[in-house]
Each structure stands twice: as structure tokens, then as C-alpha cells.
Coordinates of C-alpha atoms in Angstrom, one line a residue:
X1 CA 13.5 5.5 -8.4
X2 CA 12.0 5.0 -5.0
X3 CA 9.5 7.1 -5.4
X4 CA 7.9 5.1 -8.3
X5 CA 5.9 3.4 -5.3
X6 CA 4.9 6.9 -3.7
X7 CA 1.3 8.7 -5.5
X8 CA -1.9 9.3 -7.6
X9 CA -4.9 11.0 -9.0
X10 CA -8.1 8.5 -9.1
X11 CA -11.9 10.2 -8.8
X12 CA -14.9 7.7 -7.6
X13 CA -17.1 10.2 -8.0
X14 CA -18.4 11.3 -4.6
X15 CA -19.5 14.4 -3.1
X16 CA -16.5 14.9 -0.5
X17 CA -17.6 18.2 1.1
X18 CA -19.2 16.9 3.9
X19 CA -17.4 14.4 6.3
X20 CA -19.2 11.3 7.5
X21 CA -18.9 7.8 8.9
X22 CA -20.6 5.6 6.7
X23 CA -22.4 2.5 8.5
X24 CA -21.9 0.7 5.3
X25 CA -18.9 1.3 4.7
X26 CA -17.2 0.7 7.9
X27 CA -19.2 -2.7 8.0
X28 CA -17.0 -3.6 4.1
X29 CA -13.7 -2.4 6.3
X30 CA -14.3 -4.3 9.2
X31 CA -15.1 -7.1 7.1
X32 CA -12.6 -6.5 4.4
X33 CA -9.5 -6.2 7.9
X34 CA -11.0 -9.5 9.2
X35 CA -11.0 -11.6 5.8
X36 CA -7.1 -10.6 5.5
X37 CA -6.2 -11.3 8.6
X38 CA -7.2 -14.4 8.0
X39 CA -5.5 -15.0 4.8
X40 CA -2.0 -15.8 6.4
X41 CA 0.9 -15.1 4.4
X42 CA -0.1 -13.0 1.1
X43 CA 1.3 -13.1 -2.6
X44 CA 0.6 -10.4 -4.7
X45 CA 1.2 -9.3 -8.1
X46 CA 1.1 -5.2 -8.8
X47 CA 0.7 -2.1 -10.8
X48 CA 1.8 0.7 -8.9
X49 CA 1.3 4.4 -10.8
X50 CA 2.4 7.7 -9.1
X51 CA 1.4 11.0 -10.2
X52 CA 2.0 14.2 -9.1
X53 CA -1.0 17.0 -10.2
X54 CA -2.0 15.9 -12.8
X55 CA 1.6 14.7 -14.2
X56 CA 2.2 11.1 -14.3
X57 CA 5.8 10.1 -12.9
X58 CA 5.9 6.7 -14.0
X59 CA 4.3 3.1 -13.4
X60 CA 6.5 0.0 -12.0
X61 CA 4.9 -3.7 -11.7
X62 CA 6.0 -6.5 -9.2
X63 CA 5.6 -8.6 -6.7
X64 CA 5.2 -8.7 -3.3
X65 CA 5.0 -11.1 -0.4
X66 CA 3.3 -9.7 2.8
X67 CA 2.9 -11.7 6.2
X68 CA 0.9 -9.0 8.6
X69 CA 2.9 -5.6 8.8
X70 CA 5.8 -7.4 6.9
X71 CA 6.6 -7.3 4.1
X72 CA 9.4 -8.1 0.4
X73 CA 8.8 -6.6 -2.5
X74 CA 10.4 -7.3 -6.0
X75 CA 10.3 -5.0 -8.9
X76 CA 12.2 -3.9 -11.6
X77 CA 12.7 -0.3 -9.9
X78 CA 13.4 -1.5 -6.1
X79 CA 13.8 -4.3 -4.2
X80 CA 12.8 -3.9 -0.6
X81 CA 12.7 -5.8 2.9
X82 CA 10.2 -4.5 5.7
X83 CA 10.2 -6.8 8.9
X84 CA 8.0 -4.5 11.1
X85 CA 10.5 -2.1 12.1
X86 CA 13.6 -1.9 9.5
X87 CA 13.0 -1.1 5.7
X88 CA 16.1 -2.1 3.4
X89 CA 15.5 -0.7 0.2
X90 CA 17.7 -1.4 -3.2
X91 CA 18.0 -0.3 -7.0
X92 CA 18.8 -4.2 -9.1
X93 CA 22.0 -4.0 -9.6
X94 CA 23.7 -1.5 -7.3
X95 CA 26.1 -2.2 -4.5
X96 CA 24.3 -0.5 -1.7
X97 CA 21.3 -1.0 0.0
X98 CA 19.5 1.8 2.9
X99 CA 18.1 1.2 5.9
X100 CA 15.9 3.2 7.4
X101 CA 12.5 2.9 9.4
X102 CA 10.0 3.8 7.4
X103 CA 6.8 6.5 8.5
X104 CA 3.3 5.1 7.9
X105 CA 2.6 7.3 5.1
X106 CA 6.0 5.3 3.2
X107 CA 4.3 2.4 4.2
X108 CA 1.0 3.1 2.9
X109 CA 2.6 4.0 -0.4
X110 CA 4.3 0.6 -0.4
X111 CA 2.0 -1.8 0.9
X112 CA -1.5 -2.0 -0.4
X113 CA -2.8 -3.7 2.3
X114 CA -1.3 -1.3 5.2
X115 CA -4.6 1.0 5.7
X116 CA -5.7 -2.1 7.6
X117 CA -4.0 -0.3 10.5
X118 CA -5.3 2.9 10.0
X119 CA -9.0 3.5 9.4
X120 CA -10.3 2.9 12.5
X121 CA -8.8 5.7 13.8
X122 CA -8.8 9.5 12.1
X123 CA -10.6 9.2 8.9
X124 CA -14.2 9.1 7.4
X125 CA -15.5 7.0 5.0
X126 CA -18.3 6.8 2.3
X127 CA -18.7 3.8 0.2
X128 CA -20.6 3.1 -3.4
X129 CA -21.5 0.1 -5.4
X130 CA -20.2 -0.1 -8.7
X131 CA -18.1 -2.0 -11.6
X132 CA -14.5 -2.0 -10.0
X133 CA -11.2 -1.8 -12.7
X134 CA -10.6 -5.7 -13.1
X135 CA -14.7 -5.5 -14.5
X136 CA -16.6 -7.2 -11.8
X137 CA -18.9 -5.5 -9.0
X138 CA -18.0 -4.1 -5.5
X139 CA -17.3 -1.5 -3.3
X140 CA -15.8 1.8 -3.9
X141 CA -14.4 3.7 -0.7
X142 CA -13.5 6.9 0.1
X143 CA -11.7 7.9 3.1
X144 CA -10.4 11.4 4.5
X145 CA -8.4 12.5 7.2
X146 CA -9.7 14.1 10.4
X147 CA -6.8 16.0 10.6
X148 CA -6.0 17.6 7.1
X149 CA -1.9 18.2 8.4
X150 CA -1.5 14.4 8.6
X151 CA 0.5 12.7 5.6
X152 CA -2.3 10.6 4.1
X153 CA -4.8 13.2 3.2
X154 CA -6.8 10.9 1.4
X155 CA -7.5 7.4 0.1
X156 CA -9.5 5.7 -2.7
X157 CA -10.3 1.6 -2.0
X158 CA -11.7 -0.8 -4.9
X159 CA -13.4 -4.2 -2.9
X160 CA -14.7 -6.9 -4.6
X161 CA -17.0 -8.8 -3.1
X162 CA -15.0 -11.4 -1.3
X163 CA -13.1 -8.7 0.2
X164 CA -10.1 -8.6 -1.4
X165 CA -8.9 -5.2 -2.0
X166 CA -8.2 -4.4 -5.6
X167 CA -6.9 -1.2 -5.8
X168 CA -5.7 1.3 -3.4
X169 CA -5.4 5.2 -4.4
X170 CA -3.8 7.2 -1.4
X171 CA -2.7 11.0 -1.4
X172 CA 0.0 12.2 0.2
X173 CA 0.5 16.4 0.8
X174 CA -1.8 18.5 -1.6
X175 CA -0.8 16.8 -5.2
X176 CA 1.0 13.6 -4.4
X177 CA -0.8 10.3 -5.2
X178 CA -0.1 6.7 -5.4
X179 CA -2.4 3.9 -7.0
X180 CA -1.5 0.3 -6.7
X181 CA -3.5 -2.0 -8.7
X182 CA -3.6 -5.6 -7.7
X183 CA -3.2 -7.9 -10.4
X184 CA -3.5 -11.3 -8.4
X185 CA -3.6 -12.6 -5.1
X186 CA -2.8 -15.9 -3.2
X187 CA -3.3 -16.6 0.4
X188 CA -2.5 -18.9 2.9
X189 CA 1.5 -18.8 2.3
X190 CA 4.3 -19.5 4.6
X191 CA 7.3 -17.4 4.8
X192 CA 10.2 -17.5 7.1
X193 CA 11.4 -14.7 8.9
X194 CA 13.9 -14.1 7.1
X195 CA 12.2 -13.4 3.7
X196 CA 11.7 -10.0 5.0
X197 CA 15.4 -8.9 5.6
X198 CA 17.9 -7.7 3.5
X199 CA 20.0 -11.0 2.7
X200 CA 23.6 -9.5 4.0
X201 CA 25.0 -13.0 4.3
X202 CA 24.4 -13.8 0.4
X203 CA 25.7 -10.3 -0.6
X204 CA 28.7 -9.3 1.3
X205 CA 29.8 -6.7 -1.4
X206 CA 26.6 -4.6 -0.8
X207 CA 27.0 -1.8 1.4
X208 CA 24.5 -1.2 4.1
X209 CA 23.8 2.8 3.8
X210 CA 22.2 3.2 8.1
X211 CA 19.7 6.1 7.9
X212 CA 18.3 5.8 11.4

């Protein structure tokens, strides 16, 4: 069920054959990397749809709290714990969670607000005005790759206009995408450390699975 979180097919609409570096839309980015890191601790509600082709695999909603690269999400599917290194990651209602550190493409697929990290470097962008899914205007960006062997080939970015990302489209390999609509968002929360760790102490009948 883990891979709920991981894929999708969503078309802006752009003419992708040539690659280029937008102005524009590097100046939405930059300012769409500085609002959120702003913003504090993050709450977000979620839609998260995977498809591979053109076949849908499912769609899982949540929640998820986020404090920089950190972060603990909650959904019927999986529960999982990212404190910037270790991911523990859990199906409600078994008695073993794995651990693992996660690549940046798992990330990406995870965490909606993770391209933060990565479009300064190795991708080009275009960007588009235009009515975004929740029905209000904004940005519409498309990134590629650089290098067309890296994991995240692509990625699709809804802005409105207070910079707040939301939805996030990524493909992974030739057919695998992920979309993750965000449903709501609060800023400004406080979260201890330990919100992004598996709770071993409260569950001593769970069985810690090491994949490292």
C-alpha cells in the first residue's frame, strides 16, 4: 500500500519539446521557496492519486505535518515518520513498522513541498497563467530534468497567488506519476522533535523491520 503515495498523469498543456529557463517562472519558485520557508511548521490536508500509464492505482487522503525537510504523515494507507534522515513507515494496524532512508525521488512522492530542494538545480521550467483545480487563478509550472536518467523525470506545479502550492504532479521512470492535491493549509505551527519519529516507547509490540 506504500505505493499509494508514489505517481501520476496530469497535462497543463505546454509545448515541452524545447527546454528553457523561464524568467517568470523561476521568479514564482523563488518566491513560492521563500514564502514557505517562512511559514514555520506546516499542516496540510491531502489527495494523493498514483497512476501508472494511463491506469489509475488508487487515491489515499490525509494529513500531514511538515517542519522544513521533516516530516508525519497520517492516512488511512500509511502512517509515516521522516526526521531528515530516517523514514519509518507503517500499515494502521500491523505490528511492524520499516525503517529505511528514503531517496529524494520517495521523498518527492511523499512530501508535496520537497521540490523546494530541487529546482534550482537540474531542471527547466515554463510557467502559465490560468484557473488552478481548487477554481481560483495562478501559476501553472512545468519542470523537466536536465538529465532524462534521473528519477524525477518530470513535474507539474499548481500556485495560487499567495504562493502556496496547490498541487504537485511528479513523474517518476517513463509511466509512473504521482499527484498530490492540497486540500488545506495552516502555517506557523510548532512541533517537537519528536512528532517526526516512530513513537517506539508508546508501542513496544511493534517490530522495527531496519532496511539501511
Amino acid at each position: 500500500m506504500k505505493k499509494i503515495l508514489f505517481l501520476l498523469f496530469f497535462t497543463l498543456g505546454f509545448n515541452v519539446s524545447a527546454a528553457t529557463k523561464d524568467p517568470a517562472a523561476r521568479k514564482v519558485l523563488d518566491a513560492t521557496a521563500a514564502h514557505l520557508s517562512k511559514a514555520g511548521g506546516m499542516s496540510i490536508k491531502f489527495t494523493a492519486t498514483t497512476l501508472i500509464g494511463k491506469q489509475s492505482q488508487g487515491s489515499t487522503s490525509g494529513t500531514m505535518n511538515i517542519y522544513g525537510q521533516k516530516f508525519h504523515l497520517n492516512s488511512p494507507d500509511m502512517l509515516t515518520w521522516f526526521n531528515g534522515k530516517d523514514q519509518w513507515s507503517m500499515i494502521p494496524g500491523d505490528n511492524e513498522v520499516s525503517l529505511s532512508e528514503p531517496t529524494s525521488a520517495e521523498l518527492q512522492a511523499m512530501n508535496p513541498y520537497a521540490f523546494l530542494s530541487l529546482y534550482k538545480k537540474g531542471f527547466n521550467y515554463k510557467m502559465k497563467r490560468g484557473m488552478l483545480i481548487n477554481g481560483k487563478n495562478g501559476y501553472k509550472i512545468f519542470l523537466t530534468a536536465d538529465n532524462k536518467k534521473q528519477d524525477i523525470r518530470e513535474m507539474y506545479l499548481e500556485v495560487d497567488n499567495a504562493y502556496n502550492p496547490v498541487r504537485v504532479s511528479i513523474r517518476q521512470g517513463k509511466t509512473n506519476w504521482t499527484r498530490i492535491v492540497i486540500n488545506s493549509f495552516q502555517q506557523g505551527k510548532t512541533f517537537k522533535d519528536s512528532e517526526f519519529e516512530f513513537p517506539k516507547e508508546n508501542n513496544p509490540l511493534i517490530e522495527i523491520i531496519d532496511l539501511r
